[in-house]
Amino acid sequence: IFDRLGLWPALAAQVMAIGSTHISERGRFGVARFTAAEAKLDALGHNTPLRVLGAALLARAQAQANLQWRCPARVQGLSVGNAGAVLQLDDGSLSARLVVAADGASSALRGLLGLNAEVRDYQQCALVTALRVQRDPAGVAYERFTPEGPFAVLPKPRLAGDAEAGHPCSLIWTLPTERAEALQGLPEAEFLALAQQTFGERLGRFLAVGKRIRHPLQRTV
């Protein structure tokens, strides 16, 4: 998709290609591995910092001659008639023949239109954060299954100006909601010790952790 948009050349130098996976289960022997080469692919995927992707998409959007850019702005109301729709914004109004509600699972536009959605709460959260590890993951994505939920460590690119010790990774830890809330508030040293105990020593010591953010896992249709 990004290649067709002409964005991939700008992104490619700032992403981390996933070349292989390492999948294990806590308390059990054995490891499942597969590689991009086995699948005849250049990579199984790419870990891309959101700010890098956002900056590239924003620059492309702002370069479009036929685009009216209103940002920041917040939708306060929406009315729909035969001629189209009118959005009431906090800085004025905007008329359009078509409105695309691309504002997430908890869509405010969906609510303004009175459209219902069925939400199934899985009573779990993905606790997401940045992580620094002692050993270079070398393009390997790790996933470890535990009784509470999967624990994934994905290699991240080292961006320009990054002089911190260790190798940057993303940590996605799926946990029951109450447990995720408790771990989110732990002091850094305690969180790192618990994460290390869960994951093991495959990447050496866990050196530092960033801001921890909880994402509730829900199915919305």
C-alpha positions as MATLAB code, in Angstrom:
seq = 'IFDRLGLWPALAAQVMAIGSTHISERGRFGVARFTAAEAKLDALGHNTPLRVLGAALLARAQAQANLQWRCPARVQGLSVGNAGAVLQLDDGSLSARLVVAADGASSALRGLLGLNAEVRDYQQCALVTALRVQRDPAGVAYERFTPEGPFAVLPKPRLAGDAEAGHPCSLIWTLPTERAEALQGLPEAEFLALAQQTFGERLGRFLAVGKRIRHPLQRTV';
ca = [
       0.000    0.000    0.000;
       2.700    2.479    0.963;
       4.710    1.571   -2.120;
       1.713    2.371   -4.348;
       1.354    5.691   -2.530;
       5.014    6.443   -3.230;
       5.807    6.553    0.504;
       7.811    3.379    0.956;
      11.203    4.820   -0.135;
      10.919    7.423    2.646;
       9.758    4.847    5.212;
      12.098    1.967    4.372;
      15.139    3.509    6.054;
      13.216    4.051    9.302;
      11.534    0.668    9.807;
      12.729   -2.644   11.204;
      12.185   -5.653    8.981;
      11.024   -8.829   10.738;
      13.106  -11.608    9.248;
      12.063  -14.493   11.488;
       9.968  -15.483   14.499;
      10.655  -17.323   17.727;
       7.518  -18.728   19.412;
       7.561  -20.481   22.772;
       5.288  -21.363   25.681;
       6.205  -20.716   29.285;
       6.701  -23.921   31.245;
       7.041  -26.127   28.155;
       9.945  -27.339   26.040;
      10.299  -26.619   22.358;
      10.319  -23.586   20.094;
       8.555  -22.876   16.805;
      10.531  -20.844   14.276;
       9.888  -19.705   10.731;
      11.640  -17.231    8.476;
      10.881  -14.841    5.674;
      13.287  -16.780    3.451;
      11.243  -19.970    3.946;
       8.146  -18.063    2.821;
      10.091  -16.573   -0.115;
       9.495  -13.048    1.234;
      11.841  -10.146    1.857;
      10.326   -9.779    5.342;
       7.444  -11.175    7.384;
       6.486   -7.622    8.310;
       7.946   -4.321    9.442;
       7.871   -2.625   12.837;
       7.283    1.038   12.029;
       7.311    3.852   14.614;
       3.936    5.582   14.513;
       5.486    9.049   14.423;
       7.475    8.089   11.305;
       4.392    6.759    9.535;
       2.268    9.697   10.658;
       4.801   12.260    9.444;
       5.026   10.638    6.000;
       1.248   10.408    5.594;
       0.739   13.962    6.842;
       3.303   15.361    4.410;
       1.645   13.525    1.507;
      -1.846   14.695    2.526;
      -0.765   18.325    2.878;
       0.844   18.186   -0.564;
      -2.488   17.402   -2.282;
      -3.732   20.474   -4.158;
      -7.437   19.518   -3.843;
      -7.365   18.898   -0.085;
      -8.801   21.295    2.496;
      -6.895   20.642    5.674;
      -8.590   21.349    9.025;
      -6.354   20.331   11.876;
      -6.641   20.513   14.793;
     -10.442   20.394   14.782;
     -13.116   18.462   16.648;
     -16.528   17.414   15.331;
     -19.331   18.791   17.512;
     -22.323   17.795   15.374;
     -23.368   16.100   12.141;
     -26.528   16.508   10.074;
     -27.346   14.556    6.919;
     -29.766   15.638    4.184;
     -30.548   15.001    0.510;
     -27.751   17.345   -0.581;
     -25.111   15.728    1.612;
     -23.789   16.202    5.118;
     -22.802   19.168    7.259;
     -20.203   18.749    9.969;
     -20.251   21.236   12.821;
     -16.652   21.713   13.960;
     -15.302   23.611   16.914;
     -13.799   26.089   14.435;
     -16.708   26.369   11.961;
     -18.607   24.038    9.644;
     -17.824   21.821    6.690;
     -20.162   20.500    3.966;
     -19.596   17.348    1.951;
     -21.485   14.899   -0.241;
     -19.752   11.999    1.502;
     -18.480   11.616    5.062;
     -16.105    8.768    5.892;
     -16.113    7.841    9.584;
     -12.523    6.711   10.095;
     -12.283    7.670   13.759;
     -11.793    4.277   15.358;
     -13.805    1.608   17.113;
     -15.348    4.164   19.512;
     -16.420    6.339   16.591;
     -17.898    9.693   17.605;
     -19.366   10.081   14.102;
     -21.124    6.732   14.410;
     -22.656    7.961   17.647;
     -23.793   11.257   16.087;
     -25.543    9.255   13.346;
     -27.304    7.093   15.931;
     -25.775    3.884   14.602;
     -25.517    1.059   17.101;
     -22.575   -1.310   17.438;
     -22.216   -4.647   19.171;
     -19.207   -4.620   21.500;
     -17.747   -7.753   23.042;
     -15.265   -7.011   25.812;
     -12.696   -9.796   26.159;
     -11.768   -8.576   29.671;
      -8.166   -8.319   28.541;
      -5.810   -5.476   27.699;
      -2.694   -5.208   25.583;
      -0.091   -3.420   27.691;
       2.175   -1.726   25.139;
       5.494    0.000   25.772;
       8.985    0.610   24.453;
      11.719   -1.634   25.795;
      15.524   -1.636   25.777;
      17.258   -5.013   25.760;
      20.886   -6.039   26.179;
      21.263   -8.207   23.064;
      20.480   -7.330   19.469;
      17.269   -9.137   18.376;
      18.674   -9.147   14.825;
      15.263   -8.895   13.185;
      13.679  -11.720   15.206;
      10.150  -11.244   16.589;
       9.587  -13.142   19.835;
       6.224  -14.341   21.126;
       5.889  -16.265   24.374;
       2.578  -17.731   25.461;
       1.768  -17.623   29.173;
      -1.312  -18.637   31.211;
      -2.330  -14.952   31.393;
      -1.830  -14.219   27.693;
       0.852  -13.792   25.010;
       4.006  -11.740   25.609;
       5.605  -10.342   22.436;
       8.919   -8.530   21.926;
       9.436   -7.006   18.484;
      12.658   -5.343   17.299;
      12.406   -1.622   16.564;
      14.614    0.526   14.322;
      17.201    2.761   15.960;
      16.288    6.207   14.685;
      18.674    9.092   14.079;
      19.829   10.762   17.285;
      19.137    7.703   19.472;
      22.129    7.357   21.801;
      20.481    5.340   24.581;
      22.050    2.114   25.769;
      20.636   -1.192   24.609;
      18.609   -2.233   21.592;
      15.124   -0.742   21.062;
      12.134   -3.093   20.989;
       8.361   -2.954   21.310;
       6.714   -4.931   24.104;
       3.085   -6.055   23.790;
       1.897   -7.927   26.872;
      -1.674   -9.261   26.858;
      -3.165   -9.577   30.339;
      -6.495   -9.682   32.173;
      -7.716   -6.110   32.575;
      -7.166   -5.810   36.341;
      -3.726   -7.354   36.060;
      -2.773   -4.972   33.234;
      -3.897   -2.009   35.354;
      -1.722   -3.189   38.239;
       1.354   -3.716   36.058;
       0.905   -0.354   34.365;
       1.376    1.375   37.723;
       4.382   -0.617   38.940;
       7.720    1.162   39.483;
      10.034    0.663   36.510;
      12.430   -1.694   38.297;
       9.596   -3.964   39.459;
       7.985   -4.015   36.022;
      11.289   -4.862   34.322;
      11.960   -7.680   36.797;
       8.516   -9.197   36.239;
       8.790   -8.859   32.442;
      12.245  -10.453   32.546;
      10.942  -13.352   34.618;
       8.111  -13.898   32.116;
      10.297  -13.711   29.009;
      13.602  -15.202   30.111;
      17.160  -14.354   29.045;
      16.949  -14.780   25.270;
      17.786  -11.114   24.729;
      19.900  -10.676   27.825;
      18.780   -8.203   30.464;
      15.864   -5.820   30.071;
      17.487   -2.418   30.616;
      14.725    0.190   30.458;
      11.033    0.575   29.730;
       9.065    3.506   28.360;
       5.574    4.778   29.068;
       3.106    1.920   29.466;
      -0.225    2.259   27.645;
      -3.234   -0.063   28.018;
      -5.370   -0.931   24.997;
      -8.616   -2.760   25.929;
      -9.215   -5.747   23.674;
     -12.735   -5.604   22.298;
     -14.615   -6.799   19.248;
     -16.829   -4.109   17.697;
     -19.169   -4.874   14.795;
];
